């Protein structure tokens, strides 16, 4: 849905549900990661950009300590209620757990929030697509809280960190910082080169000459993602422990070069754990090299690194799935595709590709047909430009 339409219906429906009066409107985007996958909890680099798709929300402060949440597109019409002194994860609270988690994270940080709020949201990120609808919701709520309750000491990086805290400690998906960071800090036309070990970051224009970023949604919902994600995190921790038994100076896998890894991989006891670590180390180096290539205007090299990233996620990290592998291989064999890989946590969701403008239509046609034929599923395509990070809409 177009953003103007969403904004209009949010305003009207908010008044219908919560009555007339002041209201403030905010937006936080989803993200797509270009390269540097499963590196953000290993002290490595990531290179995501914000989308123009995301979550919109309207908020108004209440006089009591209640929080009321409703959405126009998930369980539309249902109003979820909780109260500030009593915030806990409840399965039946569904998506509002992410929002409650952000209030909880603020309170945990020592921010004083004694009045509740009425909140209505509406998003246009396809559910389960791996384009970070949950991070966009967290960052949306985080920014709303900051603005509504006047926490001037909280900056946008803090908003991202509070969202990550909500997701890992309140919801229980032990994620890294990439998604929330991209949603909070995104910039139009730019991707963010983030060092997750220091949170130092740099913007790099995604100037792709005569090409565009195309996201292809496999429409396989990434349901395994949460449990397998936490397993991968533990495997990486295990690999690091084995390495540290030999060379204790390595504090993260992200500090290692490929040569370090080759020297030390024999110390990793389990074979599959060794492969997880090989991905984490190699992917971080690929992300660094890819950004350098982009800055040097070598888009072809960027594309080759994207392809290598997919292979490593498929074979070593084992977070892809047959549908994503098929989409990537269709892309690789298509004239005009510069690079293509799965993006995000994996087990479904999307691929991201860089495709020459004059080849995009042909790619879409071919992939829709072949994908439907093989899996009986409709692939969806989004040709995107990097969007702005979370902001208030005045
Ligand atoms: C999910 C997590 C991120 C990141 C990616 C994989 O999106 O939320 O923190 O780890 O997976 O790169």
Coordinates of N, CA, C and O in Angstrom, one line a residue, residues 133-276:
X133 N 10.6 -6.8 9.7 CA 9.4 -6.1 10.2 C 9.5 -6.0 11.7 O 9.0 -5.0 12.2
X134 N 10.1 -7.0 12.4 CA 10.1 -6.8 13.9 C 11.1 -5.7 14.3 O 10.7 -4.9 15.2
X135 N 12.2 -5.6 13.7 CA 13.1 -4.5 14.0 C 12.5 -3.2 13.7 O 12.6 -2.2 14.5
X136 N 11.8 -3.1 12.6 CA 11.2 -1.8 12.3 C 10.1 -1.5 13.3 O 10.0 -0.3 13.7
X137 N 9.4 -2.5 13.8 CA 8.4 -2.2 14.9 C 9.1 -1.7 16.2 O 8.7 -0.7 16.8
X138 N 10.2 -2.4 16.5 CA 10.9 -2.0 17.7 C 11.5 -0.6 17.6 O 11.4 0.2 18.6
X139 N 12.1 -0.3 16.5 CA 12.7 1.0 16.3 C 11.6 2.1 16.3 O 11.7 3.2 16.9
X140 N 10.5 1.8 15.7 CA 9.3 2.7 15.7 C 8.9 3.0 17.1 O 8.8 4.2 17.5
X141 N 8.7 2.0 17.9 CA 8.2 2.2 19.3 C 9.3 2.9 20.1 O 9.0 3.9 20.9
X142 N 10.6 2.6 19.8 CA 11.7 3.2 20.6 C 11.7 4.7 20.3 O 12.0 5.5 21.2
X143 N 11.6 5.1 19.0 CA 11.6 6.5 18.7 C 10.4 7.2 19.2 O 10.5 8.3 19.7
X144 N 9.2 6.6 19.1 CA 8.0 7.1 19.7 C 8.2 7.5 21.2 O 7.8 8.5 21.7
X145 N 8.7 6.5 21.9 CA 8.9 6.7 23.4 C 9.8 7.8 23.6 O 9.6 8.7 24.4
X146 N 10.9 7.9 22.9 CA 11.9 8.9 23.1 C 11.3 10.3 22.9 O 11.5 11.2 23.7
X147 N 10.5 10.4 21.8 CA 9.9 11.7 21.5 C 8.8 12.1 22.4 O 8.7 13.2 22.9
X148 N 7.9 11.1 22.7 CA 6.7 11.4 23.5 C 7.1 11.7 25.0 O 6.5 12.6 25.6
X149 N 8.1 11.0 25.5 CA 8.4 11.2 26.9 C 9.6 12.1 27.1 O 10.1 12.3 28.2
X150 N 10.2 12.6 26.0 CA 11.2 13.6 26.0 C 12.6 13.1 26.6 O 13.2 13.7 27.4
X151 N 13.0 11.9 26.2 CA 14.3 11.4 26.6 C 15.4 11.9 25.7 O 15.9 11.2 24.8
X152 N 15.9 13.1 25.9 CA 16.8 13.8 25.0 C 18.2 13.1 25.1 O 19.0 13.3 24.2
X153 N 18.5 12.4 26.1 CA 19.8 11.7 26.3 C 19.9 10.5 25.4 O 20.9 9.9 25.3
X154 N 18.8 10.0 24.9 CA 18.8 8.8 24.0 C 19.0 9.2 22.6 O 18.2 10.0 22.0
X155 N 20.1 8.7 22.0 CA 20.2 9.0 20.5 C 19.8 7.8 19.7 O 19.3 6.8 20.2
X156 N 19.9 7.9 18.4 CA 19.3 6.9 17.5 C 20.0 5.5 17.6 O 19.4 4.5 17.4
X157 N 21.3 5.6 18.0 CA 22.0 4.3 18.2 C 21.5 3.7 19.5 O 21.3 2.4 19.5
X158 N 21.2 4.5 20.5 CA 20.5 3.9 21.7 C 19.2 3.3 21.3 O 18.8 2.2 21.9
X159 N 18.4 4.0 20.5 CA 17.1 3.4 20.1 C 17.3 2.1 19.5 O 16.6 1.1 19.8
X160 N 18.3 1.9 18.6 CA 18.6 0.6 18.0 C 18.9 -0.4 19.1 O 18.4 -1.5 19.1
X161 N 19.8 0.0 20.0 CA 20.2 -0.9 21.1 C 19.0 -1.3 22.0 O 19.0 -2.5 22.4
X162 N 18.1 -0.4 22.2 CA 17.0 -0.7 23.1 C 16.1 -1.7 22.3 O 15.5 -2.6 22.9
X163 N 16.0 -1.6 21.0 CA 15.2 -2.5 20.2 C 15.8 -3.9 20.2 O 15.1 -4.9 20.4
X164 N 17.1 -3.9 20.1 CA 17.8 -5.2 20.1 C 17.6 -5.9 21.5 O 17.4 -7.1 21.6
X165 N 17.7 -5.1 22.6 CA 17.5 -5.6 23.9 C 16.1 -6.2 24.1 O 15.9 -7.3 24.6
X166 N 15.1 -5.5 23.5 CA 13.7 -6.0 23.6 C 13.6 -7.3 22.9 O 13.0 -8.3 23.4
X167 N 14.2 -7.4 21.7 CA 14.1 -8.6 20.9 C 14.8 -9.8 21.6 O 14.3 -10.9 21.6
X168 N 16.0 -9.5 22.1 CA 16.8 -10.7 22.6 C 16.3 -11.0 24.1 O 16.2 -12.2 24.4
X169 N 16.1 -10.0 24.9 CA 15.8 -10.4 26.3 C 14.3 -10.5 26.6 O 14.0 -11.2 27.6
X170 N 13.5 -9.8 25.9 CA 12.1 -9.8 26.2 C 11.4 -10.9 25.3 O 10.6 -11.7 25.8
X171 N 11.7 -10.9 24.0 CA 11.0 -11.8 23.1 C 11.8 -13.1 23.0 O 11.2 -14.2 22.8
X172 N 13.1 -13.1 23.2 CA 13.9 -14.3 23.3 C 14.5 -14.7 22.0 O 15.0 -15.8 21.8
X173 N 14.5 -13.8 21.0 CA 15.3 -14.1 19.8 C 16.6 -13.3 19.9 O 16.6 -12.1 19.8
X174 N 17.7 -14.1 20.1 CA 18.9 -13.5 20.5 C 19.7 -12.9 19.4 O 20.8 -13.2 19.0
X175 N 19.1 -11.8 18.8 CA 19.6 -11.3 17.5 C 20.8 -10.4 17.7 O 21.1 -9.9 18.8
X176 N 21.5 -10.0 16.6 CA 22.6 -9.0 16.6 C 22.0 -7.6 16.5 O 20.8 -7.5 16.7
X177 N 22.8 -6.7 16.2 CA 22.4 -5.3 16.2 C 22.0 -4.8 14.7 O 21.4 -3.7 14.6
X178 N 22.3 -5.6 13.7 CA 22.2 -5.1 12.4 C 20.9 -4.5 12.0 O 20.8 -3.4 11.5
X179 N 19.8 -5.2 12.3 CA 18.5 -4.9 11.7 C 18.0 -3.5 12.4 O 17.5 -2.6 11.7
X180 N 18.1 -3.5 13.7 CA 17.7 -2.3 14.4 C 18.5 -1.1 14.0 O 18.1 0.0 13.9
X181 N 19.8 -1.4 13.8 CA 20.8 -0.3 13.5 C 20.4 0.3 12.1 O 20.3 1.5 11.9
X182 N 20.1 -0.6 11.2 CA 19.8 -0.1 9.8 C 18.4 0.7 9.8 O 18.3 1.7 9.2
X183 N 17.5 0.2 10.6 CA 16.2 0.9 10.7 C 16.3 2.2 11.3 O 15.7 3.2 10.9
X184 N 17.1 2.3 12.4 CA 17.3 3.6 13.1 C 18.2 4.6 12.3 O 17.9 5.8 12.4
X185 N 19.2 4.1 11.7 CA 20.3 5.0 11.2 C 20.3 5.1 9.6 O 21.2 5.7 9.1
X186 N 19.4 4.4 8.9 CA 19.4 4.4 7.5 C 19.4 5.8 6.9 O 19.0 6.8 7.5
X187 N 19.9 5.9 5.7 CA 20.0 7.2 4.9 C 19.6 6.9 3.5 O 20.1 6.0 2.9
X188 N 18.8 7.8 3.0 CA 18.4 7.7 1.6 C 19.6 7.5 0.6 O 20.6 8.3 0.7
X189 N 19.5 6.6 -0.2 CA 20.6 6.4 -1.2 C 21.8 5.7 -0.7 O 22.7 5.4 -1.5
X190 N 21.9 5.4 0.6 CA 23.2 5.0 1.2 C 23.0 3.6 1.9 O 21.9 3.3 2.4
X191 N 24.0 2.9 1.9 CA 24.1 1.7 2.8 C 25.0 2.0 3.9 O 25.8 3.0 3.9
X192 N 24.9 1.2 5.0 CA 25.7 1.5 6.2 C 26.7 0.4 6.4 O 26.4 -0.7 6.5
X193 N 27.9 0.8 6.4 CA 29.0 -0.1 6.7 C 29.3 0.0 8.2 O 29.9 0.9 8.7
X194 N 28.9 -1.1 8.9 CA 28.9 -1.0 10.4 C 29.9 -2.1 10.9 O 29.8 -3.3 10.5
X195 N 30.7 -1.6 11.8 CA 31.6 -2.6 12.5 C 30.9 -2.9 13.8 O 30.8 -2.1 14.7
X196 N 30.4 -4.1 13.9 CA 29.5 -4.5 15.0 C 30.3 -4.6 16.3 O 29.8 -4.8 17.4
X197 N 31.7 -4.6 16.2 CA 32.4 -4.8 17.5 C 32.6 -3.5 18.2 O 32.8 -3.4 19.4
X198 N 32.5 -2.4 17.4 CA 32.7 -1.0 18.0 C 31.5 -0.1 17.8 O 31.4 0.9 18.4
X199 N 30.6 -0.5 16.9 CA 29.5 0.3 16.5 C 29.9 1.5 15.7 O 29.1 2.5 15.5
X200 N 31.2 1.5 15.3 CA 31.6 2.6 14.3 C 31.0 2.3 13.0 O 30.8 1.1 12.6
X201 N 30.6 3.4 12.3 CA 29.9 3.1 11.0 C 30.2 4.3 10.1 O 30.6 5.3 10.4
X202 N 29.9 4.0 8.8 CA 30.2 4.8 7.7 C 29.1 4.6 6.7 O 28.7 3.5 6.5
X203 N 28.7 5.7 6.0 CA 27.7 5.5 5.0 C 28.4 5.4 3.6 O 29.5 6.0 3.4
X204 N 27.9 4.6 2.8 CA 28.5 4.4 1.4 C 27.4 4.5 0.4 O 26.4 3.7 0.6
X205 N 27.5 5.4 -0.5 CA 26.4 5.5 -1.5 C 26.3 4.2 -2.3 O 27.3 3.6 -2.7
X206 N 25.0 3.7 -2.5 CA 24.8 2.5 -3.3 C 24.6 3.0 -4.7 O 23.6 2.9 -5.3
X207 N 25.7 3.5 -5.3 CA 25.7 3.9 -6.7 C 26.0 2.7 -7.6 O 27.1 2.2 -7.6
X208 N 25.0 2.3 -8.3 CA 25.2 1.0 -9.0 C 25.2 1.3 -10.5 O 24.8 0.4 -11.3
X209 N 25.5 2.5 -10.9 CA 25.6 2.8 -12.4 C 24.3 2.5 -13.0 O 23.2 3.0 -12.7
X210 N 24.3 1.6 -14.0 CA 23.1 1.2 -14.7 C 22.3 0.0 -14.2 O 21.7 -0.7 -14.9
X211 N 22.4 -0.2 -12.8 CA 21.8 -1.3 -12.2 C 21.0 -0.9 -11.0 O 21.1 0.2 -10.5
X212 N 20.2 -1.9 -10.5 CA 19.4 -1.6 -9.4 C 19.4 -2.8 -8.4 O 19.7 -4.0 -8.8
X213 N 19.0 -2.6 -7.2 CA 18.9 -3.7 -6.2 C 17.5 -4.3 -6.4 O 16.5 -3.5 -6.4
X214 N 17.4 -5.6 -6.6 CA 16.1 -6.3 -6.7 C 16.0 -7.3 -5.6 O 16.9 -8.1 -5.4
X215 N 15.0 -7.2 -4.8 CA 14.7 -8.2 -3.7 C 13.7 -9.2 -4.3 O 12.7 -8.7 -4.9
X216 N 14.0 -10.4 -4.1 CA 13.0 -11.5 -4.6 C 12.6 -12.2 -3.4 O 13.4 -12.8 -2.7
X217 N 11.3 -12.2 -3.1 CA 10.7 -12.9 -2.0 C 10.3 -14.3 -2.4 O 9.5 -14.5 -3.3
X218 N 10.9 -15.3 -1.7 CA 10.6 -16.7 -2.0 C 9.2 -17.1 -1.5 O 8.7 -18.1 -1.9
X219 N 8.7 -16.2 -0.6 CA 7.4 -16.5 0.0 C 7.4 -17.8 0.8 O 6.4 -18.4 1.1
X220 N 8.6 -18.2 1.2 CA 8.8 -19.3 2.2 C 9.0 -18.6 3.5 O 9.9 -17.8 3.6
X221 N 8.1 -18.8 4.4 CA 8.2 -18.1 5.7 C 9.4 -18.6 6.5 O 9.5 -19.8 6.6
X222 N 10.1 -17.7 7.1 CA 11.4 -18.2 7.8 C 11.0 -18.6 9.2 O 11.5 -18.0 10.1
X223 N 10.3 -19.8 9.3 CA 9.9 -20.2 10.6 C 10.9 -20.8 11.5 O 10.9 -20.6 12.7
X224 N 11.8 -21.5 10.9 CA 12.9 -22.2 11.7 C 13.9 -21.2 12.2 O 14.7 -21.5 13.1
X225 N 13.7 -19.9 11.7 CA 14.8 -19.0 11.9 C 15.2 -18.8 13.3 O 16.4 -18.8 13.7
X226 N 14.2 -18.7 14.2 CA 14.6 -18.3 15.6 C 15.3 -19.4 16.3 O 16.4 -19.1 16.9
X227 N 14.9 -20.7 16.3 CA 15.6 -21.7 17.0 C 16.9 -22.0 16.4 O 18.0 -22.1 17.1
X228 N 17.0 -22.1 15.0 CA 18.3 -22.4 14.4 C 19.2 -21.2 14.6 O 20.4 -21.4 14.6
X229 N 18.7 -20.0 14.6 CA 19.5 -18.8 14.8 C 20.3 -18.9 16.1 O 21.5 -18.7 16.2
X230 N 19.6 -19.2 17.2 CA 20.2 -19.3 18.5 C 21.3 -20.5 18.5 O 22.3 -20.4 19.1
X231 N 21.0 -21.6 17.8 CA 21.9 -22.7 17.6 C 23.2 -22.2 17.0 O 24.3 -22.5 17.4
X232 N 23.1 -21.4 15.8 CA 24.2 -20.9 15.1 C 25.1 -20.0 16.0 O 26.3 -20.1 16.0
X233 N 24.4 -19.2 16.8 CA 25.2 -18.3 17.7 C 26.0 -19.2 18.7 O 27.2 -18.9 18.9
X234 N 25.4 -20.2 19.2 CA 26.1 -21.1 20.2 C 27.3 -21.8 19.5 O 28.3 -21.9 20.1
X235 N 27.1 -22.2 18.3 CA 28.1 -22.9 17.6 C 29.3 -22.0 17.3 O 30.5 -22.4 17.5
X236 N 29.0 -20.7 17.0 CA 30.1 -19.7 16.8 C 30.9 -19.5 18.1 O 32.1 -19.4 18.2
X237 N 30.1 -19.5 19.2 CA 30.8 -19.3 20.6 C 31.7 -20.5 20.9 O 32.8 -20.3 21.4
X238 N 31.2 -21.7 20.5 CA 32.0 -22.9 20.8 C 33.3 -22.8 19.9 O 34.3 -23.1 20.5
X239 N 33.2 -22.4 18.7 CA 34.3 -22.3 17.8 C 35.4 -21.4 18.4 O 36.6 -21.7 18.5
X240 N 34.9 -20.2 18.9 CA 35.8 -19.2 19.4 C 36.5 -19.8 20.7 O 37.7 -19.6 20.9
X241 N 35.7 -20.5 21.5 CA 36.3 -21.1 22.7 C 37.5 -22.1 22.3 O 38.5 -22.0 23.0
X242 N 37.2 -22.9 21.3 CA 38.3 -23.8 20.9 C 39.5 -23.1 20.4 O 40.6 -23.5 20.7
X243 N 39.3 -22.0 19.7 CA 40.4 -21.2 19.1 C 41.1 -20.5 20.3 O 42.4 -20.5 20.3
X244 N 40.4 -20.0 21.2 CA 41.0 -19.3 22.3 C 41.8 -20.2 23.2 O 42.8 -19.8 23.8
X245 N 41.5 -21.5 23.2 CA 42.3 -22.4 24.0 C 43.8 -22.5 23.4 O 44.7 -22.7 24.1
X246 N 43.9 -22.1 22.1 CA 45.2 -22.1 21.5 C 45.8 -20.6 21.5 O 46.9 -20.4 21.8
X247 N 45.0 -19.7 21.0 CA 45.4 -18.3 20.9 C 44.4 -17.4 21.6 O 43.4 -16.9 21.0
X248 N 44.5 -17.2 22.9 CA 43.5 -16.5 23.7 C 43.3 -15.0 23.3 O 42.3 -14.4 23.7
X249 N 44.2 -14.5 22.5 CA 44.1 -13.1 22.2 C 42.9 -12.8 21.3 O 42.5 -11.6 21.2
X250 N 42.4 -13.8 20.6 CA 41.2 -13.5 19.7 C 40.0 -13.4 20.6 O 39.6 -14.3 21.3
X251 N 39.4 -12.2 20.5 CA 38.2 -12.0 21.4 C 36.9 -12.3 20.6 O 35.8 -12.5 21.2
X252 N 36.9 -12.2 19.3 CA 35.8 -12.5 18.4 C 36.3 -13.1 17.1 O 37.4 -13.0 16.7
X253 N 35.4 -13.8 16.4 CA 35.7 -14.4 15.1 C 36.0 -13.3 14.1 O 36.7 -13.4 13.1
X254 N 35.3 -12.1 14.3 CA 35.4 -11.0 13.4 C 36.8 -10.4 13.4 O 37.1 -9.6 12.6
X255 N 37.7 -10.8 14.4 CA 39.1 -10.2 14.4 C 40.0 -11.0 13.6 O 41.1 -10.6 13.3
X256 N 39.5 -12.2 13.1 CA 40.4 -13.1 12.4 C 40.5 -12.8 10.9 O 39.5 -12.5 10.3
X257 N 41.7 -13.1 10.3 CA 41.8 -13.1 8.9 C 41.6 -14.5 8.4 O 41.6 -15.4 9.2
X258 N 41.5 -14.7 7.1 CA 41.3 -16.1 6.6 C 42.6 -16.9 6.9 O 42.5 -18.1 7.2
X259 N 43.8 -16.2 6.9 CA 45.0 -16.9 7.2 C 45.0 -17.4 8.7 O 45.4 -18.5 9.0
X260 N 44.6 -16.5 9.6 CA 44.5 -16.9 11.0 C 43.6 -18.1 11.1 O 43.9 -19.1 11.8
X261 N 42.5 -18.1 10.4 CA 41.5 -19.2 10.5 C 42.2 -20.5 10.0 O 42.0 -21.5 10.6
X262 N 42.8 -20.4 8.9 CA 43.4 -21.7 8.3 C 44.4 -22.2 9.3 O 44.5 -23.4 9.5
X263 N 45.2 -21.4 10.0 CA 46.2 -21.8 11.0 C 45.5 -22.5 12.2 O 46.0 -23.4 12.7
X264 N 44.3 -22.0 12.5 CA 43.8 -22.4 13.8 C 42.6 -23.3 13.7 O 42.1 -23.8 14.7
X265 N 42.1 -23.5 12.5 CA 40.9 -24.3 12.4 C 41.0 -25.7 12.9 O 40.0 -26.3 13.4
X266 N 42.2 -26.3 12.9 CA 42.4 -27.6 13.5 C 42.1 -27.7 15.0 O 41.8 -28.8 15.5
X267 N 42.1 -26.6 15.6 CA 41.8 -26.6 17.1 C 40.3 -26.7 17.4 O 39.9 -26.9 18.5
X268 N 39.4 -26.6 16.3 CA 38.0 -26.6 16.5 C 37.6 -28.1 16.5 O 37.8 -28.8 15.5
X269 N 36.9 -28.5 17.6 CA 36.7 -30.0 17.8 C 35.7 -30.5 16.8 O 35.9 -31.6 16.2
X270 N 34.5 -29.9 16.6 CA 33.5 -30.4 15.8 C 33.6 -29.9 14.4 O 33.8 -28.7 14.2
X271 N 33.4 -30.8 13.4 CA 33.5 -30.4 12.0 C 32.5 -29.3 11.6 O 32.8 -28.4 10.9
X272 N 31.2 -29.5 12.0 CA 30.2 -28.6 11.6 C 30.5 -27.2 12.3 O 30.2 -26.2 11.7
X273 N 31.0 -27.2 13.5 CA 31.3 -26.0 14.2 C 32.5 -25.3 13.5 O 32.4 -24.0 13.3
X274 N 33.4 -26.0 13.0 CA 34.5 -25.4 12.2 C 33.9 -24.7 10.9 O 34.3 -23.6 10.6
X275 N 32.9 -25.4 10.3 CA 32.4 -24.7 9.1 C 31.6 -23.4 9.4 O 31.6 -22.5 8.7
X276 N 30.9 -23.5 10.5 CA 30.2 -22.2 11.0 C 31.2 -21.1 11.1 O 31.0 -20.0 10.7

